[in-house]
XYZ file of C-alpha atoms in Angstrom:
761
model
C 0.000 0.000 0.000
C 1.039 3.615 -0.511
C 1.471 5.956 2.446
C -1.735 7.878 1.759
C -4.739 6.189 3.367
C -8.071 5.686 1.613
C -9.910 8.227 3.795
C -7.286 10.909 3.193
C -7.495 10.345 -0.568
C -11.285 10.571 -0.534
C -10.960 13.860 1.302
C -8.103 15.408 -0.716
C -9.457 14.942 -4.250
C -12.774 16.797 -3.781
C -10.974 19.364 -1.606
C -8.601 20.249 -4.444
C -11.542 20.530 -6.848
C -13.435 22.828 -4.470
C -10.337 24.982 -3.913
C -10.041 25.328 -7.696
C -13.691 26.379 -7.986
C -13.305 28.875 -5.128
C -10.175 30.332 -6.738
C -11.936 30.785 -10.084
C -14.847 32.544 -8.352
C -12.364 34.833 -6.618
C -10.810 35.737 -9.990
C -14.306 36.353 -11.371
C -15.010 38.687 -8.441
C -11.777 40.618 -9.088
C -12.624 41.021 -12.786
C -16.139 42.195 -11.947
C -14.693 45.130 -9.981
C -14.056 46.881 -13.301
C -17.359 48.625 -13.921
C -18.823 48.805 -17.415
C -21.425 51.547 -17.349
C -21.737 55.273 -17.848
C -18.860 57.299 -16.384
C -15.386 55.949 -16.790
C -15.720 53.007 -14.428
C -12.680 53.951 -12.352
C -12.577 54.769 -8.710
C -10.263 57.711 -8.145
C -10.797 61.096 -9.729
C -7.124 61.755 -10.369
C -6.739 58.765 -12.689
C -9.957 59.751 -14.463
C -8.520 63.135 -15.302
C -5.321 61.592 -16.596
C -7.148 59.222 -18.899
C -9.521 61.886 -20.138
C -6.712 64.334 -20.892
C -5.003 61.563 -22.828
C -8.087 60.973 -24.939
C -9.208 64.587 -25.275
C -5.958 65.341 -27.073
C -7.337 63.120 -29.817
C -10.785 64.678 -29.558
C -12.602 61.631 -28.163
C -15.631 61.804 -25.885
C -14.721 59.277 -23.160
C -18.179 58.864 -21.652
C -19.714 58.127 -25.032
C -16.932 55.603 -25.722
C -17.623 53.786 -22.434
C -21.355 53.613 -23.119
C -20.534 52.311 -26.596
C -18.290 49.632 -25.036
C -21.138 48.416 -22.874
C -23.489 48.262 -25.887
C -21.038 46.290 -28.013
C -20.253 43.907 -25.185
C -23.949 43.256 -24.757
C -24.418 42.579 -28.483
C -21.529 40.078 -28.490
C -22.790 38.351 -25.355
C -26.354 38.030 -26.670
C -25.091 36.708 -30.017
C -22.834 34.088 -28.428
C -25.463 32.936 -25.930
C -28.190 32.579 -28.534
C -25.880 30.634 -30.853
C -24.829 28.214 -28.112
C -28.423 27.655 -27.013
C -29.478 26.878 -30.574
C -26.499 24.545 -30.950
C -27.281 22.768 -27.669
C -30.886 22.301 -28.770
C -29.687 20.331 -31.800
C -27.074 18.503 -29.736
C -29.631 17.374 -27.150
C -31.351 15.372 -29.915
C -28.004 13.788 -30.837
C -27.274 12.959 -27.195
C -30.610 11.180 -26.743
C -30.238 9.167 -29.949
C -26.637 8.235 -29.197
C -27.501 7.253 -25.596
C -30.056 4.837 -27.007
C -27.411 3.435 -29.389
C -24.940 2.902 -26.514
C -27.586 1.168 -24.447
C -28.768 -1.108 -27.272
C -25.292 -2.058 -28.519
C -23.806 -2.767 -25.093
C -26.953 -4.459 -23.794
C -27.111 -6.775 -26.793
C -23.448 -7.807 -26.379
C -24.682 -10.551 -24.038
C -28.351 -10.551 -25.109
C -29.546 -8.125 -22.394
C -28.779 -10.724 -19.710
C -29.297 -9.768 -16.080
C -27.158 -12.611 -14.719
C -23.722 -12.018 -13.205
C -20.921 -13.062 -15.569
C -17.422 -14.350 -14.947
C -15.086 -11.313 -15.212
C -13.267 -10.755 -18.514
C -9.816 -10.567 -16.919
C -10.338 -12.545 -13.700
C -12.600 -15.415 -14.756
C -12.528 -16.734 -11.181
C -14.581 -13.778 -9.905
C -18.149 -12.877 -10.781
C -18.804 -9.459 -12.353
C -22.023 -7.483 -12.780
C -24.244 -8.317 -15.811
C -23.841 -6.776 -19.278
C -27.117 -4.911 -18.874
C -25.684 -2.974 -15.913
C -22.651 -2.039 -17.992
C -25.005 -0.760 -20.709
C -27.053 1.347 -18.291
C -24.086 2.830 -16.417
C -22.078 3.541 -19.581
C -25.088 5.478 -20.893
C -25.348 7.449 -17.644
C -21.616 8.201 -17.720
C -21.977 9.345 -21.345
C -24.749 11.764 -20.344
C -22.681 13.101 -17.434
C -19.659 13.640 -19.679
C -21.750 15.396 -22.315
C -23.324 17.646 -19.700
C -20.000 18.583 -18.091
C -18.480 19.284 -21.505
C -21.340 21.583 -22.514
C -21.176 23.311 -19.147
C -17.406 23.867 -19.498
C -17.844 25.481 -22.891
C -20.799 27.595 -21.826
C -19.198 28.936 -18.632
C -16.026 29.770 -20.542
C -18.020 31.711 -23.125
C -19.901 33.579 -20.373
C -16.760 34.772 -18.589
C -15.090 35.715 -21.889
C -17.989 37.883 -23.029
C -18.100 39.338 -19.527
C -14.411 40.255 -19.555
C -13.821 41.574 -23.075
C -15.105 45.142 -22.560
C -13.538 45.261 -19.099
C -10.157 44.515 -20.682
C -10.719 47.369 -23.143
C -11.535 49.813 -20.340
C -8.534 48.687 -18.277
C -6.284 49.242 -21.307
C -6.773 52.979 -20.714
C -4.770 52.664 -17.486
C -1.938 50.861 -19.233
C -1.074 47.548 -20.762
C -0.326 45.835 -17.416
C -3.836 46.368 -16.038
C -5.466 45.147 -19.243
C -3.239 42.070 -19.265
C -4.219 41.159 -15.710
C -7.939 41.493 -16.462
C -7.696 39.304 -19.576
C -5.504 36.745 -17.836
C -7.706 36.541 -14.735
C -10.743 35.888 -16.913
C -8.868 33.116 -18.688
C -7.965 31.659 -15.298
C -11.649 31.597 -14.304
C -12.315 29.303 -17.224
C -9.203 27.164 -16.702
C -9.871 26.465 -13.027
C -13.618 25.981 -13.395
C -13.044 23.436 -16.126
C -10.262 21.474 -14.407
C -12.136 21.417 -11.101
C -15.536 20.570 -12.565
C -14.079 17.763 -14.646
C -12.346 16.280 -11.620
C -15.287 16.713 -9.258
C -17.902 15.203 -11.585
C -15.627 12.230 -12.323
C -14.904 11.697 -8.614
C -18.583 11.871 -7.642
C -19.629 9.591 -10.537
C -17.134 6.922 -9.490
C -18.494 7.008 -5.934
C -22.116 6.845 -7.045
C -21.397 3.969 -9.437
C -19.603 2.187 -6.581
C -22.870 1.977 -4.647
C -24.066 -0.530 -7.236
C -20.824 -2.117 -8.406
C -19.326 -2.677 -4.964
C -16.210 -4.808 -5.416
C -16.557 -5.198 -9.185
C -14.015 -2.527 -10.101
C -13.463 -3.913 -13.565
C -17.095 -3.306 -14.529
C -17.160 0.041 -12.691
C -14.230 1.593 -14.559
C -15.280 0.080 -17.855
C -18.612 1.896 -17.630
C -16.876 5.126 -16.504
C -15.216 5.288 -19.965
C -18.573 6.577 -21.208
C -17.698 9.843 -19.410
C -14.836 10.479 -21.830
C -17.050 9.604 -24.802
C -19.690 12.128 -23.726
C -17.092 14.839 -23.223
C -15.472 14.358 -26.600
C -18.609 13.956 -28.688
C -19.881 17.332 -27.454
C -16.437 18.820 -28.022
C -16.452 17.619 -31.618
C -19.651 19.461 -32.471
C -18.643 22.469 -30.399
C -15.295 22.709 -32.162
C -16.586 22.124 -35.676
C -19.734 24.233 -35.289
C -17.924 27.044 -33.489
C -15.013 26.887 -35.913
C -17.247 27.200 -38.974
C -19.159 30.052 -37.333
C -16.128 32.104 -36.383
C -14.224 31.612 -39.622
C -17.141 32.308 -41.953
C -17.534 35.676 -40.236
C -13.790 36.329 -40.048
C -13.054 35.528 -43.697
C -16.100 37.510 -44.865
C -15.179 40.529 -42.746
C -11.514 40.469 -43.825
C -12.019 39.999 -47.552
C -14.573 42.739 -48.076
C -13.462 45.056 -45.282
C -9.683 45.017 -45.481
C -8.958 43.974 -49.042
C -11.827 45.544 -51.004
C -12.912 48.538 -48.923
C -9.604 49.231 -47.170
C -11.160 49.805 -43.738
C -9.521 48.550 -40.480
C -10.159 45.086 -39.083
C -12.881 45.799 -36.517
C -14.408 48.878 -38.109
C -18.020 49.378 -36.920
C -19.067 50.052 -40.539
C -18.302 46.436 -41.428
C -21.561 44.430 -41.193
C -19.754 41.181 -40.269
C -17.854 42.671 -37.339
C -20.208 41.577 -34.539
C -20.455 38.061 -35.994
C -16.652 37.935 -36.094
C -16.340 38.852 -32.412
C -19.128 36.454 -31.401
C -17.256 33.765 -33.332
C -14.107 34.199 -31.233
C -16.146 33.264 -28.187
C -18.076 30.301 -29.543
C -15.154 28.807 -31.489
C -11.969 29.565 -29.612
C -13.403 29.625 -26.110
C -16.432 27.327 -25.913
C -14.937 24.915 -28.477
C -11.486 24.855 -26.891
C -12.967 24.407 -23.418
C -14.999 21.366 -24.428
C -12.040 19.984 -26.361
C -9.518 20.087 -23.516
C -12.145 18.830 -21.097
C -12.635 15.858 -23.448
C -8.888 15.093 -23.490
C -8.763 15.352 -19.744
C -11.765 13.070 -19.201
C -10.462 10.487 -21.641
C -6.916 10.301 -20.348
C -8.344 9.833 -16.827
C -10.734 7.142 -18.072
C -8.030 5.303 -20.031
C -5.689 5.284 -17.024
C -8.452 4.187 -14.631
C -9.572 1.404 -16.954
C -6.080 -0.047 -17.390
C -5.464 0.260 -13.636
C -8.697 -1.553 -12.787
C -7.472 -4.715 -14.526
C -3.982 -4.403 -12.984
C -2.924 -5.195 -9.426
C -4.480 -1.923 -8.122
C -7.913 -3.082 -9.179
C -7.451 -6.708 -8.229
C -6.184 -5.926 -4.703
C -8.659 -3.025 -4.393
C -5.982 -0.500 -3.466
C -8.191 2.613 -3.607
C -5.429 5.222 -3.272
C -3.213 3.730 -5.985
C -6.280 3.283 -8.176
C -7.043 7.009 -7.809
C -3.489 7.978 -8.845
C -4.750 9.734 -12.039
C -7.226 11.786 -9.987
C -4.606 12.700 -7.384
C -2.284 13.903 -10.179
C -5.081 16.159 -11.456
C -5.736 17.464 -7.931
C -2.053 18.273 -7.572
C -2.235 20.042 -10.947
C -4.979 22.362 -9.712
C -2.895 23.382 -6.689
C 0.248 23.904 -8.794
C -1.630 26.006 -11.375
C -3.086 28.131 -8.578
C 0.414 29.062 -7.392
C 1.538 29.611 -11.000
C -1.353 31.990 -11.709
C -0.326 34.232 -8.826
C 3.004 34.832 -10.614
C 1.171 36.396 -13.549
C -1.457 38.379 -11.651
C 0.116 39.391 -8.340
C 3.838 38.740 -8.048
C 5.226 40.171 -11.292
C 3.897 43.385 -12.803
C 3.920 44.006 -16.538
C 4.929 47.544 -17.527
C 5.836 47.203 -21.187
C 4.247 45.727 -24.262
C 7.247 43.471 -24.900
C 6.886 41.805 -21.477
C 3.542 40.195 -22.320
C 4.701 37.164 -24.271
C 7.600 36.268 -21.930
C 5.193 36.448 -18.993
C 2.828 33.967 -20.645
C 5.708 31.642 -21.548
C 6.929 31.833 -17.948
C 3.535 30.513 -16.873
C 4.172 27.314 -18.812
C 7.674 26.900 -17.441
C 6.778 27.622 -13.790
C 3.807 25.250 -13.839
C 5.912 22.491 -15.442
C 8.761 22.789 -12.922
C 6.422 22.915 -9.905
C 4.319 20.072 -11.275
C 7.381 17.849 -11.661
C 7.982 18.171 -7.921
C 4.273 17.579 -7.319
C 4.303 14.367 -9.377
C 7.276 13.145 -7.363
C 5.370 13.636 -4.118
C 2.190 12.007 -5.411
C 4.063 8.998 -6.841
C 5.903 8.476 -3.563
C 2.891 8.846 -1.244
C 0.029 7.367 -3.253
C 1.637 4.312 -4.835
C 2.961 1.079 -3.342
C 6.694 0.718 -4.009
C 6.088 -2.195 -6.409
C 2.991 -3.412 -8.274
C 1.968 -5.039 -11.551
C 0.354 -3.464 -14.605
C -1.766 -5.357 -17.136
C 0.204 -5.635 -20.398
C -1.809 -7.396 -23.131
C -2.430 -10.597 -21.220
C 0.751 -10.598 -19.124
C 1.537 -8.684 -15.938
C 4.431 -6.239 -15.932
C 6.207 -5.453 -12.654
C 6.473 -1.678 -12.159
C 7.978 0.456 -9.383
C 6.521 3.762 -8.193
C 9.430 5.836 -9.576
C 8.696 4.370 -13.033
C 5.333 6.100 -12.969
C 6.972 9.323 -11.821
C 9.032 9.250 -15.027
C 6.000 8.370 -17.186
C 3.955 11.331 -15.951
C 6.919 13.714 -16.019
C 7.944 12.853 -19.544
C 4.400 13.574 -20.709
C 4.514 16.887 -18.866
C 7.863 17.932 -20.353
C 6.912 16.723 -23.843
C 3.982 19.132 -23.526
C 6.370 21.958 -22.716
C 8.573 21.073 -25.712
C 5.530 21.068 -27.999
C 4.403 24.388 -26.521
C 7.760 26.078 -27.009
C 8.246 24.670 -30.520
C 4.812 25.916 -31.505
C 5.680 29.299 -30.091
C 8.922 29.432 -32.069
C 7.112 28.670 -35.321
C 4.116 30.963 -34.791
C 5.375 33.999 -32.855
C 6.466 37.025 -34.863
C 9.419 37.509 -32.537
C 11.322 34.721 -34.332
C 12.679 34.202 -37.830
C 10.160 31.641 -39.223
C 7.238 34.098 -39.127
C 9.450 37.013 -40.167
C 10.509 35.020 -43.249
C 6.861 34.420 -44.093
C 6.165 38.150 -43.703
C 9.152 38.946 -45.890
C 7.868 36.649 -48.644
C 4.806 38.926 -48.982
C 6.990 41.356 -50.960
C 6.384 39.273 -54.057
C 2.677 38.736 -53.487
C 0.258 36.251 -51.975
C 1.556 33.182 -53.850
C 5.016 33.200 -52.250
C 3.413 33.947 -48.882
C 1.280 30.805 -49.225
C 4.261 28.673 -50.294
C 6.398 29.849 -47.356
C 3.532 29.403 -44.903
C 2.799 25.830 -45.992
C 6.497 24.938 -45.784
C 6.666 26.385 -42.260
C 3.680 24.273 -41.179
C 5.136 21.037 -42.528
C 8.477 21.780 -40.931
C 6.932 22.570 -37.548
C 5.740 18.959 -37.250
C 9.258 17.528 -36.836
C 10.142 18.377 -33.218
C 6.682 17.745 -31.679
C 6.542 14.306 -33.310
C 9.966 13.383 -31.929
C 8.808 14.657 -28.546
C 5.662 12.514 -28.659
C 7.641 9.516 -29.946
C 10.170 9.691 -27.099
C 7.377 10.106 -24.546
C 5.592 7.043 -25.952
C 8.717 4.873 -26.017
C 9.855 5.732 -22.501
C 6.438 5.501 -20.859
C 5.520 2.249 -22.605
C 8.862 0.633 -21.697
C 8.392 1.606 -18.060
C 4.707 0.870 -17.482
C 3.061 -0.515 -20.644
C -0.223 1.093 -21.698
C -0.824 2.538 -18.247
C 2.409 4.496 -18.682
C 1.109 6.119 -21.862
C -2.232 6.964 -20.243
C -0.538 8.706 -17.307
C 1.908 10.451 -19.671
C -1.147 11.969 -21.386
C -2.441 12.978 -17.959
C 0.933 14.520 -17.213
C 0.686 16.662 -20.316
C -2.801 17.737 -19.221
C -2.042 18.047 -15.503
C -1.384 21.780 -15.850
C -4.610 22.197 -17.860
C -5.802 25.120 -15.704
C -2.773 27.224 -16.664
C -2.846 25.991 -20.261
C -6.471 27.026 -20.633
C -5.898 30.347 -18.902
C -3.245 31.389 -21.416
C -5.366 29.949 -24.195
C -8.593 31.765 -23.299
C -6.584 34.940 -22.770
C -6.135 35.172 -26.582
C -9.753 35.472 -27.748
C -10.543 37.794 -24.812
C -7.773 40.207 -25.906
C -8.878 39.856 -29.525
C -12.408 40.887 -28.533
C -11.059 43.723 -26.390
C -9.236 45.116 -29.437
C -12.375 44.799 -31.543
C -14.415 46.662 -28.942
C -11.807 49.448 -28.708
C -11.936 49.908 -32.491
C -15.749 49.846 -32.638
C -16.204 52.192 -29.702
C -13.839 54.670 -31.362
C -11.227 54.719 -28.605
C -7.905 56.464 -29.019
C -5.053 55.119 -31.115
C -2.919 54.473 -27.997
C -5.474 52.088 -26.541
C -5.818 50.245 -29.825
C -2.034 49.768 -29.863
C -2.118 48.258 -26.400
C -4.948 45.848 -27.209
C -3.175 44.871 -30.453
C -0.065 43.949 -28.480
C -2.165 41.823 -26.116
C -3.841 40.198 -29.112
C -0.598 39.325 -30.955
C 0.687 37.545 -27.827
C -2.728 35.887 -27.567
C -2.382 34.478 -31.069
C 0.791 32.710 -30.106
C -0.622 31.387 -26.834
C -3.663 30.109 -28.734
C -1.274 28.215 -31.012
C 0.513 26.823 -27.929
C -2.864 25.715 -26.556
C -3.640 23.920 -29.800
C -0.210 22.264 -29.709
C -0.971 20.926 -26.230
C -4.394 19.745 -27.327
C -2.930 17.877 -30.308
C 0.017 16.376 -28.395
C -2.185 15.187 -25.555
C -4.721 13.857 -28.070
C -1.998 11.680 -29.618
C -1.041 10.180 -26.256
C -4.643 9.848 -25.048
C -5.647 8.186 -28.266
C -2.804 5.694 -28.032
C -3.720 4.882 -24.425
C -7.365 4.391 -25.406
C -6.206 2.274 -28.338
C -4.298 0.045 -25.924
C -7.318 -0.208 -23.636
C -9.523 -1.043 -26.635
C -7.146 -3.771 -27.837
C -7.080 -5.251 -24.299
C -10.873 -5.065 -23.968
C -11.581 -6.515 -27.407
C -9.351 -9.466 -26.586
C -6.874 -8.959 -29.446
C -3.455 -10.405 -28.578
C -1.468 -8.561 -31.261
C -2.322 -6.221 -34.125
C -0.478 -7.682 -37.118
C 0.149 -5.120 -39.846
C 0.759 -7.873 -42.402
C -2.785 -9.217 -42.313
C -5.077 -7.757 -45.015
C -7.805 -7.028 -42.439
C -5.475 -4.659 -40.590
C -3.767 -3.055 -43.569
C -7.059 -1.968 -45.173
C -8.006 -0.449 -41.834
C -4.688 1.412 -41.655
C -5.120 2.895 -45.121
C -8.696 3.993 -44.538
C -7.839 5.358 -41.094
C -4.978 7.446 -42.494
C -7.359 8.868 -45.112
C -10.008 9.993 -42.595
C -8.262 13.197 -41.393
C -8.092 14.361 -45.030
C -11.747 13.585 -45.658
C -12.688 15.351 -42.438
C -10.530 18.404 -43.250
C -12.031 18.560 -46.728
C -15.516 18.748 -45.225
C -14.680 21.425 -42.673
C -12.651 23.583 -45.099
C -15.390 23.436 -47.711
C -17.990 24.344 -45.080
C -16.017 27.428 -44.070
C -15.522 28.326 -47.730
C -19.179 28.110 -48.666
C -20.320 29.911 -45.504
C -17.724 32.645 -46.131
C -19.013 32.995 -49.688
C -22.518 33.773 -48.397
C -21.023 36.173 -45.876
C -18.960 38.037 -48.508
C -22.043 38.432 -50.713
C -24.094 39.777 -47.801
C -21.385 42.250 -46.706
C -20.990 43.488 -50.293
C -24.755 43.805 -50.623
C -24.944 45.983 -47.525
C -22.071 48.219 -48.631
C -23.705 48.675 -52.022
C -27.341 49.142 -50.962
C -27.311 50.920 -47.579
C -26.822 54.635 -48.346
C -24.260 56.409 -46.138
C -22.794 53.183 -44.696
C -19.202 53.861 -45.830
C -19.412 57.456 -44.558
C -20.553 56.203 -41.154
C -23.943 57.920 -41.259
C -25.981 54.700 -41.392
C -25.713 51.558 -39.275
C -25.126 48.179 -40.941
C -27.476 45.231 -40.346
C -25.290 43.147 -38.009
C -28.060 40.644 -37.229
C -28.213 39.413 -40.825
C -24.505 38.408 -40.740
C -24.920 36.716 -37.361
C -27.813 34.734 -38.812
C -25.754 33.617 -41.834
C -22.968 32.332 -39.594
C -25.371 30.575 -37.224
C -27.344 28.816 -39.947
C -24.225 27.761 -41.842
C -22.455 26.337 -38.815
C -25.447 24.373 -37.518
C -26.117 22.838 -40.913
C -22.476 22.166 -41.761
C -21.362 20.625 -38.471
C -23.496 17.517 -39.046
C -21.617 15.732 -41.918
C -18.101 15.918 -40.345
C -19.556 14.914 -36.983
C -21.390 11.964 -38.538
C -18.187 10.842 -40.284
C -16.282 10.620 -37.004
C -19.065 9.042 -34.976
C -20.189 6.468 -37.533
C -16.761 5.261 -38.705
C -15.929 3.119 -35.617
C -19.471 1.744 -35.472
C -19.424 0.703 -39.133
C -15.839 -0.580 -39.106
C -16.322 -2.559 -35.906
C -19.715 -4.022 -36.764
C -19.015 -4.929 -40.392
C -15.265 -5.608 -40.428
C -14.467 -6.571 -36.851
C -11.991 -5.540 -34.192
C -8.762 -6.106 -36.168
C -9.812 -3.792 -38.975
C -11.038 -1.243 -36.444
C -7.659 -1.409 -34.686
C -6.078 -0.607 -38.066
C -8.426 2.336 -38.602
C -7.575 3.786 -35.179
C -3.828 3.428 -35.722
C -4.053 4.964 -39.207
C -6.113 7.952 -38.119
C -3.766 8.589 -35.178
C -0.649 8.524 -37.324
C -1.894 10.829 -40.066
C -4.198 12.995 -37.938
C -1.439 14.281 -35.675
C 0.696 15.444 -38.616
C -2.165 17.142 -40.444
C -3.391 18.815 -37.254
C -0.021 20.249 -36.183
C 0.863 21.544 -39.651
C -2.594 23.085 -40.190
C -2.605 24.865 -36.816
C 0.915 26.237 -37.159
C 0.575 27.319 -40.788
C -2.550 29.306 -39.920
C -0.984 30.786 -36.790
C 2.148 31.842 -38.685
C 0.166 33.564 -41.469
C -1.928 35.415 -38.907
C 1.113 36.675 -37.006
C 2.978 37.563 -40.210
C 0.069 39.889 -40.994
C 0.154 41.318 -37.452
C 3.938 41.768 -37.745
C 3.495 43.947 -40.845
C 0.598 45.866 -39.264
C 2.417 46.615 -36.006
C 5.528 47.929 -37.805
C 7.594 47.465 -34.657
C 10.947 46.883 -36.378
C 12.830 48.417 -39.311
C 12.122 45.272 -41.346
C 8.389 45.357 -40.579
C 8.141 49.037 -41.536
C 9.849 48.336 -44.874
C 7.000 45.912 -45.688
C 4.588 48.801 -45.637
C 1.756 50.275 -43.612
C -1.750 48.781 -43.564
C -3.187 48.791 -47.068
C 0.127 48.340 -48.914
C 0.481 45.539 -51.488
C 2.610 43.580 -49.031
C -0.049 43.903 -46.361
C -2.790 42.796 -48.755
C -0.784 39.670 -49.638
C -0.410 38.991 -45.895
C -4.176 39.379 -45.378
C -4.827 36.805 -48.104
C -2.455 34.362 -46.368
C -4.153 35.026 -43.048
C -7.563 34.405 -44.599
C -6.479 31.057 -46.060
C -4.972 30.122 -42.709
C -8.133 30.938 -40.751
C -10.040 27.707 -41.445
C -6.782 25.736 -41.117
C -5.890 27.000 -37.653
C -9.365 27.413 -36.168
C -11.552 24.793 -37.816
C -9.731 21.837 -39.389
C -6.569 21.689 -37.280
C -8.092 21.808 -33.794
C -11.030 19.563 -34.716
C -8.692 16.816 -35.908
C -7.401 16.079 -32.444
C -10.989 15.373 -31.414
C -11.373 13.024 -34.396
C -8.371 10.996 -33.192
C -9.556 10.785 -29.566
C -13.244 10.364 -30.192
C -12.863 7.384 -32.516
C -10.582 5.682 -29.988
C -12.788 6.264 -26.946
C -15.899 5.253 -28.869
C -14.229 2.007 -29.939
C -13.327 1.333 -26.309
C -16.889 1.922 -25.075
C -18.357 -0.321 -27.782
C -15.588 -2.945 -27.503
C -17.766 -5.556 -25.702
C -20.266 -5.437 -28.587
C -17.615 -5.572 -31.326
C -15.836 -8.449 -29.561
C -18.980 -10.579 -29.465
C -20.843 -9.506 -32.644
C -18.327 -7.618 -34.824
C -17.009 -8.526 -38.263
C -20.322 -9.456 -39.897
C -18.932 -9.183 -43.442
C -16.025 -11.523 -42.790
C -18.382 -13.983 -41.086
C -20.560 -14.071 -44.199
C -17.779 -14.636 -46.712
């Protein structure tokens, strides 16, 4: 036994989750102190005078600007809320149908029997009937779906609450605005990490009331939690991604390229839709996505542990190792957040990005120490791990290395992504430089950058997989994925910070604030672009590890001894699996393209038919553009979603478990490459454009002000990159995970009834 007793563990895990929730509410309270209403929302008169003098030099009426801020914030919030509610209405139908499918498939695996069965892994013991597994897996699926939706929705709420407050704080200086944006991101990060942990912990305890000593059945049904989380994330990501990019591409093409007006100009009819899109795509989508990864890596680790010595000897503390790691992560991230908000003050624009990078480094270093403590106290010094039919002897320091290598691989992926997408380094500056000769060379350079950026992350993931598998078999890979996600609260905070700053800049432009403020919000936004790319890197890297862990659990559960690449059944699966990410990307890219086409036509129509719109005398019809984005995304998210959800069901039922194993391996191998290159290419094009616009260096100024030929070429690159970095790339990691976790949940059915075609012929 480990040194931590069962009672202590049962007390510590929920305590950490509640501390995380309390901390996020505290951050929310601190953000809410910035008032958005008439008057300038600041407390002391002296500062008011300073700010007003600053703005009166440029002839701006501050009170009117503040009122305008509040109006715009309200419009964005209403738009985002109504879109998410409409989306959830459609998704509730999907959830009910899919719950029925889970119940029917799993129940029929043993003909809906209500008799206790011999256990799959310990035939000597009796386990609960298949019908119970069907019912509890369905319940876990519903819980996961609900938590995922809640994570996305709460994130969107805080982001739309904080965007105007960040704009108003930017008047006091860049440091204040940074803290407001970062705190709001932290609200989302901590709420999500804590909620995910708490719901999982409570579910396990409620399921225990029925399952009692049958841990194998208990943790097998808990895998439904990960399935629910990821299936919601898929639709959230794809739907949100199509929404945000249709608006963004439409606004950019007509506004910047044709009409030559700034990015968030209030005369542009698509501007509200664009800002709403940042919240539903980047925030709600990202929140659900990382929650899905987190739920699945926990489920994969728990499932493998339940059939290892932890589960057999009923060592509760060791069994809860994945949950204790996550609890430790919440505490570590809490300390890390204080560095950004309270311990170190930001005075200059160029301190923003280093401060965000420091967050990653501090949390990784502290977490390494935390993992050491947890591994020493929670685990017995020696135990066995299930390894495809044999038992592997593992020591507690082996698991310390497994989790740590996942954690550090995450940091390597984060820093590599930053190097390739931040305009402080040569790769993006080269892309910007290639705009001299037009859009074509910009596109060529950008694509090359994306392909090249795959190299280091893949080596990082490969080393993590080799080391963790050698030390602790499939369990090692599952906890390595958890290690990468253990600092999820910090990762999400720096990720959500991006869209919040982006919105803040948009609001400053629309409210007609002074040039100085716009410069500050632009600086926050450029750093946010890079952190968003880092967040996507984490999501993709963890998805690769999670998916492999789930794959291992699926292979164990389906009773396959080895997956032999030389058999035709497997090789056809591999080929088809490797093709799926391309098919999926084709669907999402085309959806963005056709939705953007409608948007461009509508924006042009308004510019041509509304008299006085360009002169600023008439208001555009924002609602029409919001409607176009909403309708397009809800209609277009169904085919890609169906592709991902139906593939494992069809492959497993018709072709059997070996072919399905091939499909999973193929989609993992090609999906990771496509996802990383798409995300980084898009991020690099976006920051190359920002690099030219900011004109911070001699080189950037030589490429021209906004509106120059160089800048227009950069805008075209950015527009092509939009669906790559915000729709296809980030959704692919969900494709990889979702197919794997779905195969694991349905494994009992596939094992007993799969492969119909091969049985016939």
